[in-house]
Amino acid sequence: MEEELISKKELLELTGISYGQLYRWKRKKLIPEDWFIRKSTFTGQETFFRKQQILDRINKIKDLKDDFSLDELAHLFLSSNESSGVPSLNPKIALQKEELIKRNIVSEMTLNFYLEQMGDMTVFPFQAILCVYLLETLLKTGELSLDEGKMMLQTFAEHYEKFEGKPSELIVIRKMGVSSIMLVSSPGEIHFDNGVKIVVRLDVAGCIEELKLKLK
Amino acid sequence: MQSDIRYDLTITGNGSSFGGVFKNVKIVGDAKIDSDLDCLVFKSTGTTEITGNMKSTSCHIIGEMYLKGNLETGEAKITGTMDIEGNVKTKKMKSNGEIRIRGGLAGEDVNLEGLFTIKGNCEAENLHMKGVFTIDGLLNAGSVELKTHSECRIKEIGGEKIDIRRGTGSVWKRLLGTFYLPSDFFEGVLHVDTIEGDDIYVEHTMAKVIRGTNVMIGPGCSIGHVEYTNRFQKTDDSNIGNHTQV
């Protein structure tokens, strides 16, 4: 799959940041070294980036830089820089179920629903936190019905471990009112027949990053 | 070496050590350390050769130092020659003398004077360099201040504030210099491929491309192409291929 590249100059124009900022972020390891792709062009050597990847990162930095110091951000991105773009599940984080509500990660309704389905638990390891967080996101946007939520929980509980450390996406499709949930490794292309409507495509790695921010 | 207690290591005269974990390391004379060295304070006067990596909170070198591995230090003060095969990571570095780094240099406050060659990239928050230098990689710093002597070469410079000037000396130094310095020492010129930054001032620089917000070109430059977004200024005796506002 050929990814779209963007030159450094175009990137700065598009995002409105200056050379200085870009270099500062690079120095602070907010943008990893190997994202800078050097290519020779007729004007000499130029630097390119993968468009989607760099734009996502820069928007994220711009959003967060008022609330977090650059070093904190670097720390946040570090886990995703090193491996192939997936923040690892942090096994050290575990929360009491009351904490989940207090920290505004899930609503009480979602939590109760989760506990109904998965059995009562008082301490949530990170994977469970991620799972309820995903559920909350999907239910809140109204994209998923409760029944589908049930399916999602099962899929997630059974299969997510296989994706640990690999980039993955959660996809929900519907055809003729029948829905199915899938976890696929990304980047990958999937094609469906015409009758299929893709309801949700969630990048799990992105969710982990958001979640980590909330847990700080 | 699993003990928590750090002992001192002192080598006076001619000696060698297997390396390890120490509190203060003091070397006067000629020393060889055969593996990694981890210490708090490192002081060496004379010649030191380390075949592994070195880690310290402060490092003071007078004389010569050869390091096969990487150097990681809080503070470094170097008077003399340092030759490093690996990478250097430091908070604060000050040097008068000659430095050769085969890997890259990363630091916060870096103040170098003299002669250097860096094969990799050079990163710092504040960087002052004066002398004759070659950097084969990217020079990336918040504030870059260069004073060039003789022929300097850098592949690429990127940063927020970039200031490149020709190094000068007092009349007395110039007079004395004619005896033992290269004849072009006070005619410093910088050769660089690209310079990218926010505020840029250059003089006596040969560059292919300069891109920045505010670009000022001083005397003695030859620049292929200038791109600027806000302000552009040049003196008459500089040669610029073309300039565009973007």
Tab-separated table of C-alpha atoms in Angstrom:
chain	number	residue	atom	x	y	z
A	1	MET	CA	0.000	0.000	0.000
A	2	GLU	CA	1.606	3.241	-1.151
A	3	GLU	CA	1.190	5.889	1.505
A	4	GLU	CA	0.807	9.507	0.639
A	5	LEU	CA	3.875	11.567	1.426
A	6	ILE	CA	4.039	15.215	2.300
A	7	SER	CA	7.129	17.389	2.051
A	8	LYS	CA	8.376	19.351	5.023
A	9	LYS	CA	7.499	22.626	3.371
A	10	GLU	CA	3.932	21.613	2.591
A	11	LEU	CA	3.533	20.291	6.090
A	12	LEU	CA	4.534	23.603	7.650
A	13	GLU	CA	2.189	25.508	5.374
A	14	LEU	CA	-0.666	23.185	6.133
A	15	THR	CA	-0.269	23.131	9.890
A	16	GLY	CA	0.990	26.681	10.368
A	17	ILE	CA	3.941	25.715	12.518
A	18	SER	CA	7.415	27.095	11.993
A	19	TYR	CA	10.678	25.354	11.254
A	20	GLY	CA	11.809	26.130	14.755
A	21	GLN	CA	8.846	24.362	16.305
A	22	LEU	CA	9.251	21.354	14.117
A	23	TYR	CA	12.926	21.056	15.039
A	24	ARG	CA	12.146	21.598	18.699
A	25	TRP	CA	9.611	18.808	18.661
A	26	LYS	CA	12.036	16.588	16.898
A	27	ARG	CA	14.666	17.367	19.489
A	28	LYS	CA	12.236	16.571	22.266
A	29	LYS	CA	11.503	13.242	20.558
A	30	LEU	CA	7.869	14.134	19.968
A	31	ILE	CA	8.464	13.249	16.362
A	32	PRO	CA	10.701	10.233	16.001
A	33	GLU	CA	13.800	10.375	13.866
A	34	ASP	CA	12.682	7.645	11.506
A	35	TRP	CA	9.565	9.534	10.500
A	36	PHE	CA	11.806	11.913	8.589
A	37	ILE	CA	12.146	10.390	5.162
A	38	ARG	CA	14.931	11.811	3.065
A	39	LYS	CA	14.562	11.751	-0.662
A	40	SER	CA	16.461	13.396	-3.416
A	41	THR	CA	14.469	15.739	-5.583
A	42	PHE	CA	15.570	18.008	-8.382
A	43	THR	CA	16.234	20.807	-5.889
A	44	GLY	CA	18.514	18.626	-3.824
A	45	GLN	CA	17.601	16.540	-0.858
A	46	GLU	CA	14.262	17.074	0.783
A	47	THR	CA	12.517	15.667	3.774
A	48	PHE	CA	9.167	13.968	3.540
A	49	PHE	CA	6.711	12.514	6.002
A	50	ARG	CA	3.880	10.050	5.850
A	51	LYS	CA	1.022	12.481	5.560
A	52	GLN	CA	-1.599	10.917	7.792
A	53	GLN	CA	0.826	9.880	10.458
A	54	ILE	CA	2.533	13.242	10.803
A	55	LEU	CA	-0.660	15.271	10.620
A	56	ASP	CA	-2.243	13.193	13.355
A	57	ARG	CA	0.785	13.630	15.531
A	58	ILE	CA	1.084	17.361	14.976
A	59	ASN	CA	-2.585	17.970	15.664
A	60	LYS	CA	-2.268	15.971	18.815
A	61	ILE	CA	0.754	17.935	19.951
A	62	LYS	CA	-1.005	21.209	19.197
A	63	ASP	CA	-4.047	20.137	21.178
A	64	LEU	CA	-2.142	18.928	24.162
A	65	LYS	CA	0.811	21.239	24.434
A	66	ASP	CA	-1.029	23.761	26.586
A	67	ASP	CA	-1.915	21.165	29.182
A	68	PHE	CA	1.260	19.124	29.218
A	69	SER	CA	4.924	19.981	29.059
A	70	LEU	CA	6.855	18.799	26.026
A	71	ASP	CA	8.710	16.287	28.151
A	72	GLU	CA	5.488	14.775	29.402
A	73	LEU	CA	4.224	14.541	25.866
A	74	ALA	CA	7.432	12.903	24.759
A	75	HIS	CA	6.965	10.349	27.471
A	76	LEU	CA	3.437	9.741	26.326
A	77	PHE	CA	4.446	9.218	22.736
A	78	LEU	CA	7.549	7.260	23.569
A	79	SER	CA	5.842	3.936	23.828
A	80	SER	CA	4.215	4.443	20.487
A	81	ASN	CA	7.419	5.626	18.844
A	82	GLU	CA	9.435	2.611	19.697
A	83	SER	CA	7.358	-0.297	18.645
A	84	SER	CA	5.558	-0.269	15.353
A	85	GLY	CA	3.214	2.499	16.361
A	86	VAL	CA	1.296	0.904	19.200
A	87	PRO	CA	1.382	2.064	22.758
A	88	SER	CA	1.773	-0.978	24.914
A	89	LEU	CA	-0.809	-1.905	27.427
A	90	ASN	CA	0.616	-0.687	30.626
A	91	PRO	CA	0.280	-3.568	33.034
A	92	LYS	CA	1.184	-1.384	35.978
A	93	ILE	CA	-1.997	0.622	35.851
A	94	ALA	CA	-4.979	-0.885	37.579
A	95	LEU	CA	-7.895	1.020	38.987
A	96	GLN	CA	-10.673	0.422	41.452
A	97	LYS	CA	-14.057	0.477	39.845
A	98	GLU	CA	-15.075	3.594	41.782
A	99	GLU	CA	-11.992	5.344	40.436
A	100	LEU	CA	-13.124	4.735	36.876
A	101	ILE	CA	-16.202	6.811	37.440
A	102	LYS	CA	-14.455	9.386	39.540
A	103	ARG	CA	-11.877	9.970	36.852
A	104	ASN	CA	-14.557	10.336	34.267
A	105	ILE	CA	-13.369	7.439	32.150
A	106	VAL	CA	-16.725	5.692	31.995
A	107	SER	CA	-20.222	6.539	32.988
A	108	GLU	CA	-21.932	4.535	35.662
A	109	MET	CA	-24.330	3.058	33.169
A	110	THR	CA	-21.614	1.658	30.967
A	111	LEU	CA	-19.762	0.313	33.927
A	112	ASN	CA	-22.815	-1.461	35.267
A	113	PHE	CA	-23.468	-2.918	31.867
A	114	TYR	CA	-19.912	-4.156	31.677
A	115	LEU	CA	-20.091	-5.714	35.110
A	116	GLU	CA	-23.366	-7.414	34.222
A	117	GLN	CA	-21.808	-8.995	31.201
A	118	MET	CA	-18.359	-9.838	32.461
A	119	GLY	CA	-19.093	-10.615	36.081
A	120	ASP	CA	-18.423	-8.400	39.051
A	121	MET	CA	-14.909	-7.161	39.566
A	122	THR	CA	-13.494	-4.554	41.883
A	123	VAL	CA	-10.073	-3.951	40.378
A	124	PHE	CA	-9.665	-3.250	36.708
A	125	PRO	CA	-6.406	-4.140	35.013
A	126	PHE	CA	-5.411	-1.942	32.079
A	127	GLN	CA	-6.913	-4.179	29.445
A	128	ALA	CA	-10.286	-4.075	31.165
A	129	ILE	CA	-10.055	-0.317	31.493
A	130	LEU	CA	-9.377	-0.095	27.781
A	131	CYS	CA	-12.289	-2.354	27.090
A	132	VAL	CA	-14.810	-0.309	29.070
A	133	TYR	CA	-13.363	2.851	27.638
A	134	LEU	CA	-13.938	1.616	24.105
A	135	LEU	CA	-17.414	0.516	25.049
A	136	GLU	CA	-18.163	3.898	26.541
A	137	THR	CA	-16.930	5.699	23.430
A	138	LEU	CA	-19.053	3.545	21.186
A	139	LEU	CA	-22.178	3.685	23.277
A	140	LYS	CA	-21.925	7.371	23.921
A	141	THR	CA	-21.771	8.242	20.252
A	142	GLY	CA	-24.813	6.101	19.761
A	143	GLU	CA	-23.136	3.998	17.153
A	144	LEU	CA	-23.606	0.792	19.023
A	145	SER	CA	-26.661	-0.694	20.619
A	146	LEU	CA	-26.413	-2.497	23.899
A	147	ASP	CA	-26.699	-5.889	22.200
A	148	GLU	CA	-23.849	-5.016	19.918
A	149	GLY	CA	-21.934	-3.803	22.937
A	150	LYS	CA	-22.298	-7.279	24.353
A	151	MET	CA	-20.800	-8.733	21.200
A	152	MET	CA	-18.001	-6.249	21.286
A	153	LEU	CA	-17.100	-7.150	24.834
A	154	GLN	CA	-16.942	-10.803	23.977
A	155	THR	CA	-14.817	-10.246	20.904
A	156	PHE	CA	-12.518	-8.015	22.815
A	157	ALA	CA	-12.126	-10.328	25.782
A	158	GLU	CA	-11.503	-13.356	23.613
A	159	HIS	CA	-9.219	-11.941	20.993
A	160	TYR	CA	-7.560	-8.724	22.014
A	161	GLU	CA	-4.574	-10.413	23.576
A	162	LYS	CA	-3.502	-11.678	20.179
A	163	PHE	CA	-3.083	-8.087	19.055
A	164	GLU	CA	-1.009	-6.912	21.927
A	165	GLY	CA	1.847	-4.807	20.686
A	166	LYS	CA	0.456	-4.749	17.174
A	167	PRO	CA	-1.563	-1.969	15.628
A	168	SER	CA	-5.186	-2.956	15.441
A	169	GLU	CA	-8.558	-1.569	14.563
A	170	LEU	CA	-11.986	-2.305	15.856
A	171	ILE	CA	-14.522	-2.401	13.074
A	172	VAL	CA	-18.258	-2.659	13.374
A	173	ILE	CA	-20.262	-3.393	10.245
A	174	ARG	CA	-23.931	-3.819	9.601
A	175	LYS	CA	-25.679	-5.537	6.756
A	176	MET	CA	-29.420	-5.761	6.495
A	177	GLY	CA	-29.670	-4.835	10.141
A	178	VAL	CA	-27.356	-7.623	11.235
A	179	SER	CA	-24.172	-6.407	12.771
A	180	SER	CA	-20.801	-7.992	13.313
A	181	ILE	CA	-17.749	-6.855	15.154
A	182	MET	CA	-14.189	-7.499	14.131
A	183	LEU	CA	-10.728	-6.819	15.299
A	184	VAL	CA	-8.230	-6.498	12.484
A	185	SER	CA	-4.559	-5.721	12.452
A	186	SER	CA	-3.766	-2.457	10.734
A	187	PRO	CA	-2.621	-1.102	8.382
A	188	GLY	CA	-4.552	-3.432	6.171
A	189	GLU	CA	-7.158	-3.075	3.514
A	190	ILE	CA	-10.577	-4.567	3.883
A	191	HIS	CA	-13.242	-4.533	1.251
A	192	PHE	CA	-16.871	-5.410	1.753
A	193	ASP	CA	-19.723	-5.949	-0.597
A	194	ASN	CA	-22.099	-3.122	-1.339
A	195	GLY	CA	-24.683	-3.939	1.250
A	196	VAL	CA	-22.270	-3.529	4.091
A	197	LYS	CA	-22.216	-0.356	6.058
A	198	ILE	CA	-19.182	0.344	8.177
A	199	VAL	CA	-20.546	1.722	11.398
A	200	VAL	CA	-17.337	2.323	13.301
A	201	ARG	CA	-13.654	2.100	12.615
A	202	LEU	CA	-11.718	2.712	15.778
A	203	ASP	CA	-7.961	2.845	15.924
A	204	VAL	CA	-7.183	1.038	19.134
A	205	ALA	CA	-3.692	2.504	19.468
A	206	GLY	CA	-5.151	5.994	19.350
A	207	CYS	CA	-7.622	5.063	22.056
A	208	ILE	CA	-4.835	3.763	24.239
A	209	GLU	CA	-3.062	7.095	23.899
A	210	GLU	CA	-6.188	9.020	24.815
A	211	LEU	CA	-6.792	6.742	27.712
A	212	LYS	CA	-3.275	7.144	29.005
A	213	LEU	CA	-3.792	10.891	28.997
A	214	LYS	CA	-6.922	10.520	31.037
A	215	LEU	CA	-5.173	8.283	33.500
A	216	LYS	CA	-2.431	10.810	34.213
B	1	MET	CA	29.383	-5.730	41.005
B	2	GLN	CA	26.152	-5.876	42.888
B	3	SER	CA	27.087	-3.846	45.926
B	4	ASP	CA	25.474	-0.516	46.701
B	5	ILE	CA	28.627	0.988	48.057
B	6	ARG	CA	30.724	2.890	45.603
B	7	TYR	CA	34.423	3.099	46.214
B	8	ASP	CA	36.942	5.559	44.904
B	9	LEU	CA	39.403	4.732	42.181
B	10	THR	CA	42.659	6.563	41.945
B	11	ILE	CA	45.301	5.888	39.376
B	12	THR	CA	48.511	7.842	39.603
B	13	GLY	CA	51.288	7.230	37.157
B	14	ASN	CA	50.845	4.253	34.943
B	15	GLY	CA	47.977	1.943	35.693
B	16	SER	CA	44.962	0.049	34.545
B	17	SER	CA	41.606	-1.024	35.886
B	18	PHE	CA	38.955	-3.441	34.813
B	19	GLY	CA	36.274	-0.774	35.209
B	20	GLY	CA	33.058	-1.084	37.159
B	21	VAL	CA	31.067	1.118	39.499
B	22	PHE	CA	32.875	3.791	41.496
B	23	LYS	CA	32.297	6.969	43.407
B	24	ASN	CA	35.134	9.254	42.438
B	25	VAL	CA	37.590	8.350	39.759
B	26	LYS	CA	40.780	10.312	39.635
B	27	ILE	CA	43.456	9.673	37.109
B	28	VAL	CA	46.760	11.416	36.986
B	29	GLY	CA	49.037	10.014	34.348
B	30	ASP	CA	48.397	7.201	31.973
B	31	ALA	CA	45.466	4.867	32.527
B	32	LYS	CA	43.669	2.135	30.691
B	33	ILE	CA	40.212	0.959	31.661
B	34	ASP	CA	39.251	-2.324	30.086
B	35	SER	CA	35.485	-2.256	30.190
B	36	ASP	CA	32.556	-0.027	31.172
B	37	LEU	CA	32.987	2.673	33.742
B	38	ASP	CA	30.210	4.031	35.919
B	39	CYS	CA	31.131	6.746	38.371
B	40	LEU	CA	29.948	9.964	39.945
B	41	VAL	CA	32.909	12.240	39.454
B	42	PHE	CA	35.493	11.559	36.824
B	43	LYS	CA	38.678	13.563	36.747
B	44	SER	CA	41.511	12.797	34.451
B	45	THR	CA	44.755	14.576	33.851
B	46	GLY	CA	46.925	12.833	31.328
B	47	THR	CA	45.930	10.076	28.970
B	48	THR	CA	42.967	7.817	29.558
B	49	GLU	CA	41.762	5.027	27.374
B	50	ILE	CA	38.441	3.358	28.046
B	51	THR	CA	37.367	0.405	25.945
B	52	GLY	CA	33.756	0.377	27.051
B	53	ASN	CA	31.040	2.921	27.791
B	54	MET	CA	31.327	5.642	30.339
B	55	LYS	CA	28.670	7.070	32.602
B	56	SER	CA	29.200	9.836	35.124
B	57	THR	CA	27.505	12.834	36.667
B	58	SER	CA	30.459	15.069	36.077
B	59	CYS	CA	33.479	14.586	33.946
B	60	HIS	CA	36.548	16.752	33.819
B	61	ILE	CA	39.252	15.965	31.364
B	62	ILE	CA	42.566	17.661	30.970
B	63	GLY	CA	44.744	15.973	28.433
B	64	GLU	CA	43.725	13.112	26.239
B	65	MET	CA	40.842	10.714	26.413
B	66	TYR	CA	39.923	7.843	24.125
B	67	LEU	CA	36.577	6.196	24.541
B	68	LYS	CA	35.391	3.198	22.549
B	69	GLY	CA	31.781	3.257	23.645
B	70	ASN	CA	29.195	5.905	24.496
B	71	LEU	CA	29.575	8.729	26.927
B	72	GLU	CA	26.718	9.753	29.170
B	73	THR	CA	27.444	12.519	31.591
B	74	GLY	CA	25.717	15.318	33.430
B	75	GLU	CA	28.418	17.847	33.101
B	76	ALA	CA	31.509	17.695	30.978
B	77	LYS	CA	34.495	19.959	30.867
B	78	ILE	CA	37.167	19.140	28.410
B	79	THR	CA	40.492	20.766	27.906
B	80	GLY	CA	42.511	18.801	25.455
B	81	THR	CA	41.640	16.005	23.111
B	82	MET	CA	38.677	13.704	23.260
B	83	ASP	CA	38.076	10.897	20.840
B	84	ILE	CA	34.794	9.019	21.117
B	85	GLU	CA	33.633	6.150	18.950
B	86	GLY	CA	30.063	6.151	20.173
B	87	ASN	CA	27.460	8.757	21.048
B	88	VAL	CA	27.682	11.532	23.585
B	89	LYS	CA	24.809	12.527	25.813
B	90	THR	CA	25.293	15.394	28.202
B	91	LYS	CA	23.456	18.158	30.015
B	92	LYS	CA	26.161	20.732	30.000
B	93	MET	CA	29.336	20.586	28.039
B	94	LYS	CA	32.204	22.946	27.771
B	95	SER	CA	35.260	22.299	25.776
B	96	ASN	CA	38.429	23.969	24.669
B	97	GLY	CA	40.362	21.747	22.430
B	98	GLU	CA	39.833	18.999	19.975
B	99	ILE	CA	36.871	16.676	19.903
B	100	ARG	CA	36.130	13.836	17.555
B	101	ILE	CA	32.820	12.053	17.910
B	102	ARG	CA	32.053	9.142	15.607
B	103	GLY	CA	28.413	9.013	16.704
B	104	GLY	CA	26.098	11.872	17.603
B	105	LEU	CA	26.092	14.552	20.245
B	106	ALA	CA	23.033	15.412	22.305
B	107	GLY	CA	23.056	17.975	25.065
B	108	GLU	CA	21.318	20.923	26.597
B	109	ASP	CA	23.955	23.598	26.983
B	110	VAL	CA	26.813	22.924	24.670
B	111	ASN	CA	29.708	25.291	24.455
B	112	LEU	CA	32.485	24.197	22.178
B	113	GLU	CA	35.583	26.011	21.206
B	114	GLY	CA	38.371	24.664	19.087
B	115	LEU	CA	38.352	21.839	16.643
B	116	PHE	CA	35.609	19.251	16.253
B	117	THR	CA	34.381	16.568	13.989
B	118	ILE	CA	31.023	14.999	14.594
B	119	LYS	CA	29.970	12.197	12.291
B	120	GLY	CA	26.387	11.966	13.417
B	121	ASN	CA	23.789	14.540	14.394
B	122	CYS	CA	24.294	17.270	16.920
B	123	GLU	CA	21.357	18.285	19.122
B	124	ALA	CA	21.233	20.897	21.862
B	125	GLU	CA	19.013	23.538	23.376
B	126	ASN	CA	21.715	26.163	23.378
B	127	LEU	CA	24.726	25.694	21.249
B	128	HIS	CA	27.750	27.918	20.958
B	129	MET	CA	30.533	26.837	18.711
B	130	LYS	CA	33.658	28.660	17.839
B	131	GLY	CA	36.463	27.319	15.773
B	132	VAL	CA	36.908	24.837	12.981
B	133	PHE	CA	34.243	22.197	12.765
B	134	THR	CA	32.702	19.523	10.608
B	135	ILE	CA	29.330	17.982	11.281
B	136	ASP	CA	28.247	15.302	8.845
B	137	GLY	CA	24.690	15.102	10.087
B	138	LEU	CA	22.002	17.527	11.171
B	139	LEU	CA	22.685	20.301	13.593
B	140	ASN	CA	19.471	20.848	15.522
B	141	ALA	CA	19.333	23.376	18.336
B	142	GLY	CA	17.038	25.928	19.913
B	143	SER	CA	19.600	28.619	19.633
B	144	VAL	CA	22.618	28.138	17.425
B	145	GLU	CA	25.504	30.527	17.576
B	146	LEU	CA	28.447	29.760	15.374
B	147	LYS	CA	31.716	31.595	15.008
B	148	THR	CA	33.587	30.154	12.117
B	149	HIS	CA	37.287	29.923	11.536
B	150	SER	CA	38.951	28.460	8.437
B	151	GLU	CA	36.698	26.068	6.535
B	152	CYS	CA	33.727	24.697	8.398
B	153	ARG	CA	31.282	22.178	7.039
B	154	ILE	CA	27.835	21.224	8.258
B	155	LYS	CA	25.372	19.145	6.307
B	156	GLU	CA	22.184	20.723	7.603
B	157	ILE	CA	21.183	23.230	10.261
B	158	GLY	CA	17.733	23.474	11.807
B	159	GLY	CA	16.547	25.455	14.792
B	160	GLU	CA	14.742	28.452	16.164
B	161	LYS	CA	17.412	31.117	16.349
B	162	ILE	CA	20.412	30.727	14.113
B	163	ASP	CA	23.298	33.125	14.099
B	164	ILE	CA	26.363	32.448	12.016
B	165	ARG	CA	29.286	34.832	12.021
B	166	ARG	CA	32.930	34.829	11.185
B	167	GLY	CA	35.125	34.381	14.203
B	168	THR	CA	37.437	37.236	14.962
B	169	GLY	CA	40.378	37.662	17.254
B	170	SER	CA	42.123	40.546	18.893
B	171	VAL	CA	44.935	42.246	17.007
B	172	TRP	CA	47.420	40.596	19.295
B	173	LYS	CA	45.964	37.163	18.647
B	174	ARG	CA	45.990	37.788	14.921
B	175	LEU	CA	49.599	38.806	14.996
B	176	LEU	CA	50.577	35.808	17.043
B	177	GLY	CA	48.363	33.611	14.914
B	178	THR	CA	50.417	34.215	11.784
B	179	PHE	CA	53.112	32.017	13.271
B	180	TYR	CA	51.213	28.898	14.158
B	181	LEU	CA	47.661	29.052	12.850
B	182	PRO	CA	46.606	28.158	9.304
B	183	SER	CA	46.747	31.164	6.989
B	184	ASP	CA	42.977	31.204	6.434
B	185	PHE	CA	42.174	30.924	10.140
B	186	PHE	CA	40.645	34.368	10.361
B	187	GLU	CA	38.780	33.986	7.085
B	188	GLY	CA	36.196	31.560	8.339
B	189	VAL	CA	33.704	30.223	5.841
B	190	LEU	CA	30.842	27.868	6.452
B	191	HIS	CA	29.679	25.373	3.862
B	192	VAL	CA	26.228	24.054	4.459
B	193	ASP	CA	23.492	22.406	2.394
B	194	THR	CA	20.381	23.793	4.027
B	195	ILE	CA	19.577	26.123	6.884
B	196	GLU	CA	16.054	26.118	8.262
B	197	GLY	CA	14.905	28.183	11.209
B	198	ASP	CA	12.799	31.023	12.546
B	199	ASP	CA	15.290	33.839	12.899
B	200	ILE	CA	18.346	33.450	10.774
B	201	TYR	CA	21.399	35.629	10.422
B	202	VAL	CA	24.304	34.413	8.338
B	203	GLU	CA	27.550	35.825	7.097
B	204	HIS	CA	30.412	34.282	5.133
B	205	THR	CA	28.291	31.254	4.386
B	206	MET	CA	27.906	29.106	1.303
B	207	ALA	CA	24.518	27.461	1.322
B	208	LYS	CA	22.243	25.834	-1.207
B	209	VAL	CA	18.967	26.718	0.484
B	210	ILE	CA	17.973	28.902	3.407
B	211	ARG	CA	14.397	28.747	4.638
B	212	GLY	CA	13.026	30.732	7.516
B	213	THR	CA	10.628	33.271	8.937
B	214	ASN	CA	13.055	36.177	9.219
B	215	VAL	CA	16.168	35.842	7.124
B	216	MET	CA	19.052	38.260	7.200
B	217	ILE	CA	22.012	37.762	4.961
B	218	GLY	CA	25.224	39.461	5.984
B	219	PRO	CA	28.403	39.971	3.999
B	220	GLY	CA	30.365	37.347	2.115
B	221	CYS	CA	27.571	34.871	1.419
B	222	SER	CA	26.780	32.805	-1.610
B	223	ILE	CA	23.349	31.300	-1.392
B	224	GLY	CA	21.414	29.431	-4.033
B	225	HIS	CA	17.887	29.998	-2.877
B	226	VAL	CA	16.190	31.846	-0.019
B	227	GLU	CA	12.640	31.218	1.109
B	228	TYR	CA	11.144	33.414	3.782
B	229	THR	CA	7.718	34.035	5.251
B	230	ASN	CA	8.088	37.352	7.039
B	231	ARG	CA	11.172	39.437	6.534
B	232	PHE	CA	14.173	39.324	4.241
B	233	GLN	CA	17.219	41.530	4.255
B	234	LYS	CA	20.562	41.338	2.560
B	235	THR	CA	23.708	43.333	2.242
B	236	ASP	CA	24.946	44.272	-1.202
B	237	ASP	CA	28.099	42.205	-1.274
B	238	SER	CA	26.373	38.879	-0.995
B	239	ASN	CA	25.440	36.642	-3.826
B	240	ILE	CA	21.944	35.211	-3.823
B	241	GLY	CA	20.502	33.128	-6.635
B	242	ASN	CA	16.847	33.926	-6.023
B	243	HIS	CA	14.559	34.625	-3.143
B	244	THR	CA	10.848	34.024	-2.730
B	245	GLN	CA	8.314	34.862	-0.107
B	246	VAL	CA	6.043	31.951	0.746
